[in-house]
Each structure stands twice: as C-alpha cells, then as structure tokens.
PDB file of C-alpha atoms and ligand atoms in Angstrom:
ATOM      1  CA  MET A   1      19.582 -55.581 -78.542  1.00  0.00           C
ATOM      2  CA  PHE A   2      19.247 -51.861 -77.968  1.00  0.00           C
ATOM      3  CA  ILE A   3      16.085 -50.664 -76.343  1.00  0.00           C
ATOM      4  CA  ALA A   4      14.438 -53.813 -74.959  1.00  0.00           C
ATOM      5  CA  HIS A   5      16.840 -54.854 -72.211  1.00  0.00           C
ATOM      6  CA  LEU A   6      15.199 -52.729 -69.560  1.00  0.00           C
ATOM      7  CA  PRO A   7      11.621 -53.680 -70.552  1.00  0.00           C
ATOM      8  CA  ALA A   8      12.724 -57.342 -70.652  1.00  0.00           C
ATOM      9  CA  GLY A   9      14.306 -56.974 -67.248  1.00  0.00           C
ATOM     10  CA  TYR A  10      11.047 -55.570 -65.916  1.00  0.00           C
ATOM     11  CA  LEU A  11       9.046 -58.452 -67.385  1.00  0.00           C
ATOM     12  CA  GLY A  12      11.517 -60.938 -65.923  1.00  0.00           C
ATOM     13  CA  ALA A  13      11.480 -59.288 -62.541  1.00  0.00           C
ATOM     14  CA  CYS A  14       7.713 -59.302 -62.436  1.00  0.00           C
ATOM     15  CA  LEU A  15       7.686 -62.990 -63.299  1.00  0.00           C
ATOM     16  CA  LEU A  16      10.425 -63.681 -60.706  1.00  0.00           C
ATOM     17  CA  THR A  17       8.620 -61.946 -57.876  1.00  0.00           C
ATOM     18  CA  ARG A  18       5.099 -62.911 -58.777  1.00  0.00           C
ATOM     19  CA  ARG A  19       4.958 -65.608 -56.040  1.00  0.00           C
ATOM     20  CA  ALA A  20       7.730 -64.335 -53.818  1.00  0.00           C
ATOM     21  CA  ALA A  21       7.077 -63.394 -50.227  1.00  0.00           C
ATOM     22  CA  ALA A  22       6.500 -59.652 -49.777  1.00  0.00           C
ATOM     23  CA  GLU A  23       9.697 -59.179 -47.688  1.00  0.00           C
ATOM     24  CA  ARG A  24      11.823 -60.751 -50.381  1.00  0.00           C
ATOM     25  CA  ARG A  25      10.460 -58.966 -53.366  1.00  0.00           C
ATOM     26  CA  HIS A  26      12.750 -55.937 -53.095  1.00  0.00           C
ATOM     27  CA  LEU A  27      15.747 -58.294 -52.829  1.00  0.00           C
ATOM     28  CA  LEU A  28      14.820 -59.880 -56.128  1.00  0.00           C
ATOM     29  CA  PHE A  29      13.138 -57.191 -58.217  1.00  0.00           C
ATOM     30  CA  VAL A  30      15.712 -54.332 -58.335  1.00  0.00           C
ATOM     31  CA  PRO A  31      18.881 -56.544 -58.621  1.00  0.00           C
ATOM     32  CA  PHE A  32      17.271 -58.400 -61.554  1.00  0.00           C
ATOM     33  CA  VAL A  33      16.319 -55.228 -63.388  1.00  0.00           C
ATOM     34  CA  VAL A  34      19.781 -53.717 -62.821  1.00  0.00           C
ATOM     35  CA  GLY A  35      21.444 -56.968 -63.886  1.00  0.00           C
ATOM     36  CA  SER A  36      19.404 -57.051 -67.091  1.00  0.00           C
ATOM     37  CA  ILE A  37      20.963 -53.817 -68.245  1.00  0.00           C
ATOM     38  CA  PHE A  38      24.373 -53.871 -66.531  1.00  0.00           C
ATOM     39  CA  PRO A  39      26.441 -55.584 -69.193  1.00  0.00           C
ATOM     40  CA  ASP A  40      25.848 -52.718 -71.603  1.00  0.00           C
ATOM     41  CA  ALA A  41      27.515 -50.341 -69.146  1.00  0.00           C
ATOM     42  CA  ASP A  42      30.593 -51.414 -71.153  1.00  0.00           C
ATOM     43  CA  MET A  43      29.467 -48.963 -73.856  1.00  0.00           C
ATOM     44  CA  LEU A  44      31.092 -46.233 -71.738  1.00  0.00           C
ATOM     45  CA  TYR A  45      34.386 -48.037 -72.015  1.00  0.00           C
ATOM     46  CA  PHE A  46      33.706 -48.786 -75.673  1.00  0.00           C
ATOM     47  CA  TYR A  47      33.256 -45.152 -76.601  1.00  0.00           C
ATOM     48  CA  LEU A  48      35.412 -43.299 -74.073  1.00  0.00           C
ATOM     49  CA  ILE A  49      38.482 -45.505 -73.672  1.00  0.00           C
ATOM     50  CA  ASP A  50      38.560 -48.247 -76.336  1.00  0.00           C
ATOM     51  CA  GLN A  51      37.209 -45.820 -78.983  1.00  0.00           C
ATOM     52  CA  GLY A  52      35.329 -48.600 -80.737  1.00  0.00           C
ATOM     53  CA  ARG A  53      38.362 -50.762 -81.563  1.00  0.00           C
ATOM     54  CA  HIS A  54      36.774 -53.980 -80.233  1.00  0.00           C
ATOM     55  CA  LEU A  55      33.211 -55.248 -80.205  1.00  0.00           C
ATOM     56  CA  HIS A  56      31.727 -54.570 -76.834  1.00  0.00           C
ATOM     57  CA  HIS A  57      30.421 -58.127 -76.707  1.00  0.00           C
ATOM     58  CA  ASP A  58      34.019 -59.182 -76.449  1.00  0.00           C
ATOM     59  CA  TYR A  59      34.473 -57.416 -73.089  1.00  0.00           C
ATOM     60  CA  TRP A  60      34.239 -59.323 -69.733  1.00  0.00           C
ATOM     61  CA  THR A  61      30.816 -57.718 -69.192  1.00  0.00           C
ATOM     62  CA  HIS A  62      29.416 -59.978 -71.911  1.00  0.00           C
ATOM     63  CA  LEU A  63      31.206 -63.214 -70.879  1.00  0.00           C
ATOM     64  CA  PRO A  64      28.983 -65.803 -69.203  1.00  0.00           C
ATOM     65  CA  VAL A  65      31.982 -67.450 -67.485  1.00  0.00           C
ATOM     66  CA  PHE A  66      32.783 -64.119 -65.710  1.00  0.00           C
ATOM     67  CA  TRP A  67      29.272 -63.878 -64.285  1.00  0.00           C
ATOM     68  CA  LEU A  68      29.240 -67.480 -63.163  1.00  0.00           C
ATOM     69  CA  ALA A  69      32.520 -66.890 -61.317  1.00  0.00           C
ATOM     70  CA  ALA A  70      31.150 -63.588 -59.823  1.00  0.00           C
ATOM     71  CA  TRP A  71      28.045 -65.463 -58.696  1.00  0.00           C
ATOM     72  CA  GLY A  72      30.084 -68.188 -57.109  1.00  0.00           C
ATOM     73  CA  VAL A  73      32.224 -65.627 -55.222  1.00  0.00           C
ATOM     74  CA  SER A  74      29.022 -63.844 -54.091  1.00  0.00           C
ATOM     75  CA  LEU A  75      27.524 -67.088 -52.752  1.00  0.00           C
ATOM     76  CA  ILE A  76      30.720 -67.915 -50.889  1.00  0.00           C
ATOM     77  CA  LEU A  77      30.707 -64.415 -49.367  1.00  0.00           C
ATOM     78  CA  ALA A  78      27.065 -64.781 -48.450  1.00  0.00           C
ATOM     79  CA  LEU A  79      27.885 -68.123 -46.792  1.00  0.00           C
ATOM     80  CA  ILE A  80      30.735 -66.510 -44.830  1.00  0.00           C
ATOM     81  CA  LEU A  81      28.575 -63.596 -43.817  1.00  0.00           C
ATOM     82  CA  ARG A  82      25.561 -65.858 -43.263  1.00  0.00           C
ATOM     83  CA  SER A  83      23.591 -63.478 -45.310  1.00  0.00           C
ATOM     84  CA  ARG A  84      20.573 -64.952 -47.141  1.00  0.00           C
ATOM     85  CA  ALA A  85      19.749 -61.481 -48.410  1.00  0.00           C
ATOM     86  CA  LEU A  86      23.155 -61.187 -50.231  1.00  0.00           C
ATOM     87  CA  ALA A  87      22.649 -64.627 -51.782  1.00  0.00           C
ATOM     88  CA  LEU A  88      19.196 -63.713 -53.023  1.00  0.00           C
ATOM     89  CA  ALA A  89      20.205 -60.302 -54.358  1.00  0.00           C
ATOM     90  CA  ALA A  90      23.357 -61.707 -56.049  1.00  0.00           C
ATOM     91  CA  THR A  91      21.424 -64.602 -57.616  1.00  0.00           C
ATOM     92  CA  SER A  92      18.774 -62.232 -58.855  1.00  0.00           C
ATOM     93  CA  PHE A  93      21.373 -59.808 -60.289  1.00  0.00           C
ATOM     94  CA  VAL A  94      23.198 -62.632 -62.139  1.00  0.00           C
ATOM     95  CA  GLY A  95      19.835 -63.909 -63.341  1.00  0.00           C
ATOM     96  CA  GLY A  96      19.170 -60.462 -64.884  1.00  0.00           C
ATOM     97  CA  VAL A  97      22.611 -60.542 -66.489  1.00  0.00           C
ATOM     98  CA  PHE A  98      21.939 -63.893 -68.042  1.00  0.00           C
ATOM     99  CA  LEU A  99      18.608 -62.653 -69.404  1.00  0.00           C
ATOM    100  CA  HIS A 100      20.656 -59.835 -71.005  1.00  0.00           C
ATOM    101  CA  LEU A 101      23.144 -62.269 -72.454  1.00  0.00           C
ATOM    102  CA  LEU A 102      20.293 -64.556 -73.834  1.00  0.00           C
ATOM    103  CA  LEU A 103      18.666 -61.579 -75.473  1.00  0.00           C
ATOM    104  CA  ASP A 104      21.957 -60.485 -77.010  1.00  0.00           C
ATOM    105  CA  THR A 105      22.706 -63.912 -78.400  1.00  0.00           C
ATOM    106  CA  PRO A 106      20.471 -64.246 -81.398  1.00  0.00           C
ATOM    107  CA  PHE A 107      21.356 -61.057 -83.239  1.00  0.00           C
ATOM    108  CA  ALA A 108      24.661 -59.932 -81.817  1.00  0.00           C
ATOM    109  CA  GLY A 109      26.350 -63.048 -80.495  1.00  0.00           C
ATOM    110  CA  ILE A 110      27.706 -64.110 -77.142  1.00  0.00           C
ATOM    111  CA  ARG A 111      30.806 -66.278 -76.472  1.00  0.00           C
ATOM    112  CA  TRP A 112      28.976 -68.872 -74.330  1.00  0.00           C
ATOM    113  CA  LEU A 113      31.828 -71.367 -74.193  1.00  0.00           C
ATOM    114  CA  TYR A 114      34.711 -68.919 -73.472  1.00  0.00           C
ATOM    115  CA  PRO A 115      37.446 -69.742 -72.419  1.00  0.00           C
ATOM    116  CA  LEU A 116      37.042 -73.284 -73.932  1.00  0.00           C
ATOM    117  CA  SER A 117      36.169 -71.694 -77.310  1.00  0.00           C
ATOM    118  CA  ASP A 118      36.307 -68.203 -78.747  1.00  0.00           C
ATOM    119  CA  GLN A 119      33.274 -68.785 -80.954  1.00  0.00           C
ATOM    120  CA  SER A 120      30.505 -66.302 -80.712  1.00  0.00           C
ATOM    121  CA  PHE A 121      27.036 -67.933 -80.889  1.00  0.00           C
ATOM    122  CA  PHE A 122      24.336 -66.112 -82.852  1.00  0.00           C
ATOM    123  CA  LEU A 123      21.422 -66.812 -85.193  1.00  0.00           C
ATOM    124  CA  VAL A 124      21.234 -63.910 -87.540  1.00  0.00           C
ATOM    125  CA  THR A 125      23.874 -61.527 -88.901  1.00  0.00           C
ATOM    126  CA  VAL A 126      22.723 -57.942 -89.146  1.00  0.00           C
ATOM    127  CA  PRO A 127      24.519 -56.494 -92.155  1.00  0.00           C
ATOM    128  CA  ALA A 128      26.065 -53.006 -91.961  1.00  0.00           C
ATOM    129  CA  THR A 129      23.592 -51.150 -94.222  1.00  0.00           C
ATOM    130  CA  ARG A 130      23.996 -47.699 -92.636  1.00  0.00           C
ATOM    131  CA  SER A 131      27.029 -45.563 -91.925  1.00  0.00           C
ATOM    132  CA  TRP A 132      26.286 -45.587 -88.102  1.00  0.00           C
ATOM    133  CA  TRP A 133      26.094 -49.242 -87.012  1.00  0.00           C
ATOM    134  CA  VAL A 134      23.208 -48.548 -84.638  1.00  0.00           C
ATOM    135  CA  TRP A 135      20.897 -47.585 -87.532  1.00  0.00           C
ATOM    136  CA  SER A 136      21.746 -50.905 -89.261  1.00  0.00           C
ATOM    137  CA  PHE A 137      20.227 -52.717 -86.255  1.00  0.00           C
ATOM    138  CA  VAL A 138      17.268 -50.361 -85.886  1.00  0.00           C
ATOM    139  CA  VAL A 139      16.152 -50.731 -89.508  1.00  0.00           C
ATOM    140  CA  HIS A 140      16.634 -54.538 -89.567  1.00  0.00           C
ATOM    141  CA  TRP A 141      13.567 -56.862 -89.166  1.00  0.00           C
ATOM    142  CA  THR A 142      15.006 -58.277 -85.939  1.00  0.00           C
ATOM    143  CA  PHE A 143      14.247 -54.919 -84.264  1.00  0.00           C
ATOM    144  CA  LEU A 144      10.557 -55.983 -84.298  1.00  0.00           C
ATOM    145  CA  PHE A 145      11.364 -58.362 -81.462  1.00  0.00           C
ATOM    146  CA  GLU A 146      12.572 -55.368 -79.361  1.00  0.00           C
ATOM    147  CA  ILE A 147       9.333 -53.487 -80.162  1.00  0.00           C
ATOM    148  CA  VAL A 148       7.202 -56.470 -79.112  1.00  0.00           C
ATOM    149  CA  ILE A 149       9.132 -56.766 -75.831  1.00  0.00           C
ATOM    150  CA  CYS A 150       8.679 -53.007 -75.171  1.00  0.00           C
ATOM    151  CA  ILE A 151       4.930 -53.217 -75.871  1.00  0.00           C
ATOM    152  CA  ALA A 152       4.548 -56.233 -73.587  1.00  0.00           C
ATOM    153  CA  ALA A 153       6.398 -54.485 -70.735  1.00  0.00           C
ATOM    154  CA  LEU A 154       4.312 -51.298 -71.190  1.00  0.00           C
ATOM    155  CA  LEU A 155       1.059 -53.270 -71.154  1.00  0.00           C
ATOM    156  CA  LEU A 156       2.132 -55.137 -67.954  1.00  0.00           C
ATOM    157  CA  LEU A 157       3.163 -51.936 -66.303  1.00  0.00           C
ATOM    158  CA  LEU A 158      -0.213 -50.327 -67.162  1.00  0.00           C
ATOM    159  CA  MET A 159      -2.123 -53.399 -65.954  1.00  0.00           C
ATOM    160  CA  ARG A 160      -0.160 -53.367 -62.656  1.00  0.00           C
ATOM    161  CA  ARG A 161      -0.820 -49.661 -62.129  1.00  0.00           C
ATOM    162  CA  ARG A 162      -4.493 -50.089 -62.714  1.00  0.00           C
ATOM    163  CA  ARG A 163      -4.613 -52.922 -60.118  1.00  0.00           C
ATOM    164  CA  ALA A 164      -2.640 -50.844 -57.495  1.00  0.00           C
TER     165      ALA A 164
HETATM  166 ZN1   ZN B 201      24.549 -56.348 -74.303  1.00  0.00          ZN
END
C-alpha cells in the first residue's frame, strides 16, 4: 500500500475515538494515526542505507512479533510508572501499526508467523510491469482499494469539518 495508510489511519482513529471520553481522545487519536504510517519509515533505511537490497517488508518495522513485544514492554513500563496515559497511547500506537500491517498484507505480504515461519502471507502478487517498481503497483487493479480508502477518508474529513 502506498498512499492510503494515512487516510486509513485517520478513518481508524475516528472510529476508535468516536465514543471515547473527551480527555482521552488525544491519547488515542494521534498515536493511532502515527502508528498507521510508522512502519514505512523504513523506506529511509531502504533507500539511504540498504540501497534496495532487501524488501522493506522484511525489516523489523514490518514484523508483527516485534510490535507485540514493544507493546508488552510499553505496558510493563506503564505499570511501573502507574501511567494509564502511556498504556493508552502505546496501545493506540500499536493498534495503528497493526492496521498498517493488515493493509500491507493482501498485496505486498507480511510475515505474520515470524520467527516460527519465514513465510510471507499475501493474497495477490503484483507483477513487475514497469521499470520503477512503484509504478507497477500504481497501475495494478489493487490500487483501486487505495483510492476508495482515500475517498472515504476525505468524505469523513469534510463531514466532520461541516459539523464543527
Ligand atoms: Zn508498509
């Protein structure tokens, strides 16, 4: 997924905070949205350091087991510090990350069972039809899902602005 992670994060954060108490909304909304795009920060490493030698979905940023461990550590830290705010924000952030991983799964693949298995789970293989791999994804029919998510997020944003 290329362009719809942020819109999907926005949709997810709106859903998550819809019934949340006003004082908790900021602890949930922003961490969820940031989490929904954070795994793709590995593109900096992919281009600047790794120089495209490995699929960026093979990095720790796209491994569910890493995020489960990070969430566990955050919750333990929140317990030690007796910070409900940290627990809420960390849970929301990891929720956003898992939304990202779910959306990456069908068309790019995620190693959901790592380290038990190295298999990458996906539904559709996007063939390399263009010289730059990004264009292969953009001209593939699966890109329509991204457009639908973007339109849904834009409509929700416009509706919320009208109500405010
Ligand atoms: Zn990703």
